[in-house]
């Protein structure tokens, strides 16, 4: 398959660094492609979005010691592994984290019924334990280069939308930088 630069130039022509130079502005093309990938991801349905996710792991901490910072709010499949099995976690409001960590409360989180919460751009799983491993799938926006011909952790059927989006941005760029011929 042709590189993304070739695909864009086949649609709109060479995106020149300066008008009439004949050389392509590869920095701008890479930026347009990366921005296009972000736009396409933000419009994807959940069933397709999960194909863009990668697994992250961390150690669940006690309430007040959270330190796992999220890169995005697009997260899936939060699980807690106790060394034997990955238990699915249920989402709770961060205001309930105290109750979830109190064994006398009905909302207490256990090894077989763990919970997770999001607070201040951080994720945490309860119950915490130094031997437990927290896992979640997170969508991270890819950086797409002009010389690439595919995007890793991205559905193949959506790559064309990224190229079209980048071509539109490149055409707008070309129009904005067009010299007055008079």
Short mmCIF file of C-alpha atoms in Angstrom, two decimals:
data_model
loop_
_atom_site.label_atom_id
_atom_site.label_comp_id
_atom_site.label_asym_id
_atom_site.label_seq_id
_atom_site.Cartn_x
_atom_site.Cartn_y
_atom_site.Cartn_z
CA UNK A 1 0.00 0.00 0.00
CA UNK A 2 1.17 3.54 -0.73
CA UNK A 3 2.36 5.81 2.04
CA UNK A 4 -0.10 8.29 3.51
CA UNK A 5 1.81 11.13 1.84
CA UNK A 6 1.36 9.53 -1.59
CA UNK A 7 -2.34 8.89 -0.91
CA UNK A 8 -2.89 12.54 0.11
CA UNK A 9 -0.90 13.89 -2.85
CA UNK A 10 -2.88 11.65 -5.21
CA UNK A 11 -6.02 13.43 -3.99
CA UNK A 12 -4.92 17.07 -3.81
CA UNK A 13 -1.40 17.40 -5.22
CA UNK A 14 1.86 18.27 -3.48
CA UNK A 15 1.51 20.19 -0.21
CA UNK A 16 4.41 22.56 -0.74
CA UNK A 17 6.56 24.12 1.98
CA UNK A 18 6.41 27.44 0.09
CA UNK A 19 4.34 28.19 -2.95
CA UNK A 20 6.06 26.96 -6.11
CA UNK A 21 8.88 25.17 -4.28
CA UNK A 22 7.89 21.72 -5.54
CA UNK A 23 8.93 20.03 -2.28
CA UNK A 24 6.36 18.56 0.08
CA UNK A 25 5.82 19.88 3.62
CA UNK A 26 6.15 16.53 5.38
CA UNK A 27 5.98 18.09 8.86
CA UNK A 28 2.58 19.58 8.06
CA UNK A 29 1.38 16.30 6.50
CA UNK A 30 2.35 14.34 9.63
CA UNK A 31 0.55 16.89 11.79
CA UNK A 32 -2.58 16.71 9.63
CA UNK A 33 -2.53 12.89 9.79
CA UNK A 34 -2.11 12.84 13.58
CA UNK A 35 -4.94 15.36 14.00
CA UNK A 36 -7.08 13.33 11.61
CA UNK A 37 -6.49 10.15 13.64
CA UNK A 38 -7.64 11.97 16.79
CA UNK A 39 -10.80 13.20 15.06
CA UNK A 40 -11.62 9.74 13.71
CA UNK A 41 -11.06 8.11 17.12
CA UNK A 42 -13.33 10.67 18.78
CA UNK A 43 -16.14 9.73 16.37
CA UNK A 44 -15.74 5.94 16.57
CA UNK A 45 -18.44 3.81 18.15
CA UNK A 46 -17.39 1.86 21.25
CA UNK A 47 -17.42 -1.43 19.36
CA UNK A 48 -14.70 -0.08 17.07
CA UNK A 49 -12.92 2.06 19.65
CA UNK A 50 -11.79 -0.94 21.66
CA UNK A 51 -9.56 -1.98 18.74
CA UNK A 52 -7.51 1.19 19.37
CA UNK A 53 -6.87 0.35 23.04
CA UNK A 54 -3.74 -1.03 24.66
CA UNK A 55 -3.50 -2.69 28.07
CA UNK A 56 -2.01 -0.76 30.97
CA UNK A 57 -1.03 -2.23 34.34
CA UNK A 58 -0.49 -0.65 37.76
CA UNK A 59 -0.51 -1.46 41.47
CA UNK A 60 -3.77 -0.46 43.19
CA UNK A 61 -3.11 1.95 46.08
CA UNK A 62 -4.86 2.77 49.33
CA UNK A 63 -7.44 5.57 49.24
CA UNK A 64 -5.59 8.88 49.17
CA UNK A 65 -2.44 7.40 47.58
CA UNK A 66 -3.70 7.12 44.00
CA UNK A 67 -0.94 7.63 41.43
CA UNK A 68 -2.01 6.01 38.13
CA UNK A 69 -2.58 8.94 35.77
CA UNK A 70 -4.85 8.46 32.77
CA UNK A 71 -3.87 9.63 29.30
CA UNK A 72 -7.49 9.70 28.16
CA UNK A 73 -10.98 9.09 29.49
CA UNK A 74 -11.50 6.32 26.93
CA UNK A 75 -10.92 3.27 29.14
CA UNK A 76 -12.32 -0.26 29.01
CA UNK A 77 -12.05 -3.61 30.75
CA UNK A 78 -10.87 -2.57 34.21
CA UNK A 79 -9.74 -5.67 36.10
CA UNK A 80 -7.94 -6.63 39.31
CA UNK A 81 -5.61 -9.62 39.35
CA UNK A 82 -4.89 -11.19 42.72
CA UNK A 83 -2.29 -13.60 41.33
CA UNK A 84 -4.85 -16.17 40.28
CA UNK A 85 -7.58 -14.54 38.22
CA UNK A 86 -8.53 -11.24 36.58
CA UNK A 87 -11.69 -10.11 38.33
CA UNK A 88 -13.78 -7.50 36.46
CA UNK A 89 -14.17 -4.26 38.41
CA UNK A 90 -17.32 -2.22 38.71
CA UNK A 91 -17.22 1.56 38.48
CA UNK A 92 -18.14 3.59 41.55
CA UNK A 93 -18.29 7.33 42.09
CA UNK A 94 -15.12 8.62 43.74
CA UNK A 95 -17.24 9.89 46.64
CA UNK A 96 -17.95 6.22 47.51
CA UNK A 97 -14.28 5.17 47.79
CA UNK A 98 -14.34 5.44 51.60
CA UNK A 99 -17.30 3.10 51.87
CA UNK A 100 -15.75 0.70 49.37
CA UNK A 101 -12.63 0.42 51.56
CA UNK A 102 -14.54 -0.03 54.87
CA UNK A 103 -15.24 -3.72 55.66
CA UNK A 104 -18.25 -2.71 57.79
CA UNK A 105 -20.02 -1.07 54.85
CA UNK A 106 -22.40 -2.80 52.48
CA UNK A 107 -20.48 -1.29 49.52
CA UNK A 108 -17.19 -2.87 50.63
CA UNK A 109 -14.99 -3.96 47.72
CA UNK A 110 -13.63 -7.49 47.97
CA UNK A 111 -11.13 -9.55 45.98
CA UNK A 112 -14.00 -11.24 44.15
CA UNK A 113 -16.01 -8.00 43.73
CA UNK A 114 -13.43 -5.23 43.18
CA UNK A 115 -14.32 -1.66 42.26
CA UNK A 116 -12.58 1.16 40.46
CA UNK A 117 -13.01 4.90 40.54
CA UNK A 118 -11.73 7.90 38.62
CA UNK A 119 -10.65 11.07 40.40
CA UNK A 120 -8.47 14.02 39.38
CA UNK A 121 -7.43 12.26 36.14
CA UNK A 122 -6.32 9.17 38.07
CA UNK A 123 -7.70 5.64 38.24
CA UNK A 124 -7.57 3.36 41.26
CA UNK A 125 -8.87 -0.10 42.15
CA UNK A 126 -10.07 -1.32 45.53
CA UNK A 127 -9.25 -3.37 47.47
CA UNK A 128 -5.64 -2.32 47.26
CA UNK A 129 -2.80 -4.73 47.92
CA UNK A 130 0.89 -4.68 47.08
CA UNK A 131 0.50 -8.07 45.38
CA UNK A 132 -2.55 -7.08 43.32
CA UNK A 133 -2.21 -5.91 39.74
CA UNK A 134 -4.66 -3.45 38.23
CA UNK A 135 -5.29 -3.67 34.50
CA UNK A 136 -7.26 -1.56 32.09
CA UNK A 137 -7.43 -0.94 28.37
CA UNK A 138 -6.85 2.67 27.36
CA UNK A 139 -7.19 4.36 23.99
CA UNK A 140 -4.15 6.50 23.28
CA UNK A 141 -4.07 8.79 20.28
CA UNK A 142 -1.45 7.64 17.76
CA UNK A 143 1.22 9.76 16.16
CA UNK A 144 0.96 9.23 12.41
CA UNK A 145 3.90 10.04 10.11
CA UNK A 146 3.61 11.02 6.45
CA UNK A 147 5.78 8.03 5.44
CA UNK A 148 3.60 5.45 7.21
CA UNK A 149 1.22 3.24 5.29
CA UNK A 150 -0.70 1.89 8.30
CA UNK A 151 -1.52 2.90 11.88
CA UNK A 152 -0.79 0.43 14.66
CA UNK A 153 -3.63 -0.36 17.10
CA UNK A 154 -6.11 1.19 14.69
CA UNK A 155 -8.80 -0.54 12.60
CA UNK A 156 -7.77 -0.90 8.95
CA UNK A 157 -11.21 0.17 7.72
CA UNK A 158 -10.84 3.55 9.47
CA UNK A 159 -7.42 4.44 8.03
CA UNK A 160 -8.95 5.83 4.84
CA UNK A 161 -10.97 8.30 6.94
CA UNK A 162 -7.71 9.56 8.49
CA UNK A 163 -6.20 10.10 5.03
CA UNK A 164 -9.31 11.95 3.80
CA UNK A 165 -9.35 14.11 6.94
CA UNK A 166 -5.65 14.94 6.48
CA UNK A 167 -6.22 15.73 2.80
CA UNK A 168 -8.97 18.18 3.72
CA UNK A 169 -6.67 19.87 6.25
CA UNK A 170 -3.86 19.97 3.67
CA UNK A 171 -6.16 21.50 1.04
CA UNK A 172 -7.23 24.17 3.55
CA UNK A 173 -3.54 24.80 4.32
CA UNK A 174 -2.76 25.14 0.61
CA UNK A 175 -5.64 27.58 0.08
CA UNK A 176 -4.59 29.69 3.05
CA UNK A 177 -1.01 29.89 1.77
CA UNK A 178 -1.83 30.39 -1.91
CA UNK A 179 -0.11 33.43 -3.43
CA UNK A 180 -2.21 36.03 -5.16
CA UNK A 181 -1.56 35.52 -8.90
CA UNK A 182 -2.38 39.11 -9.87
#
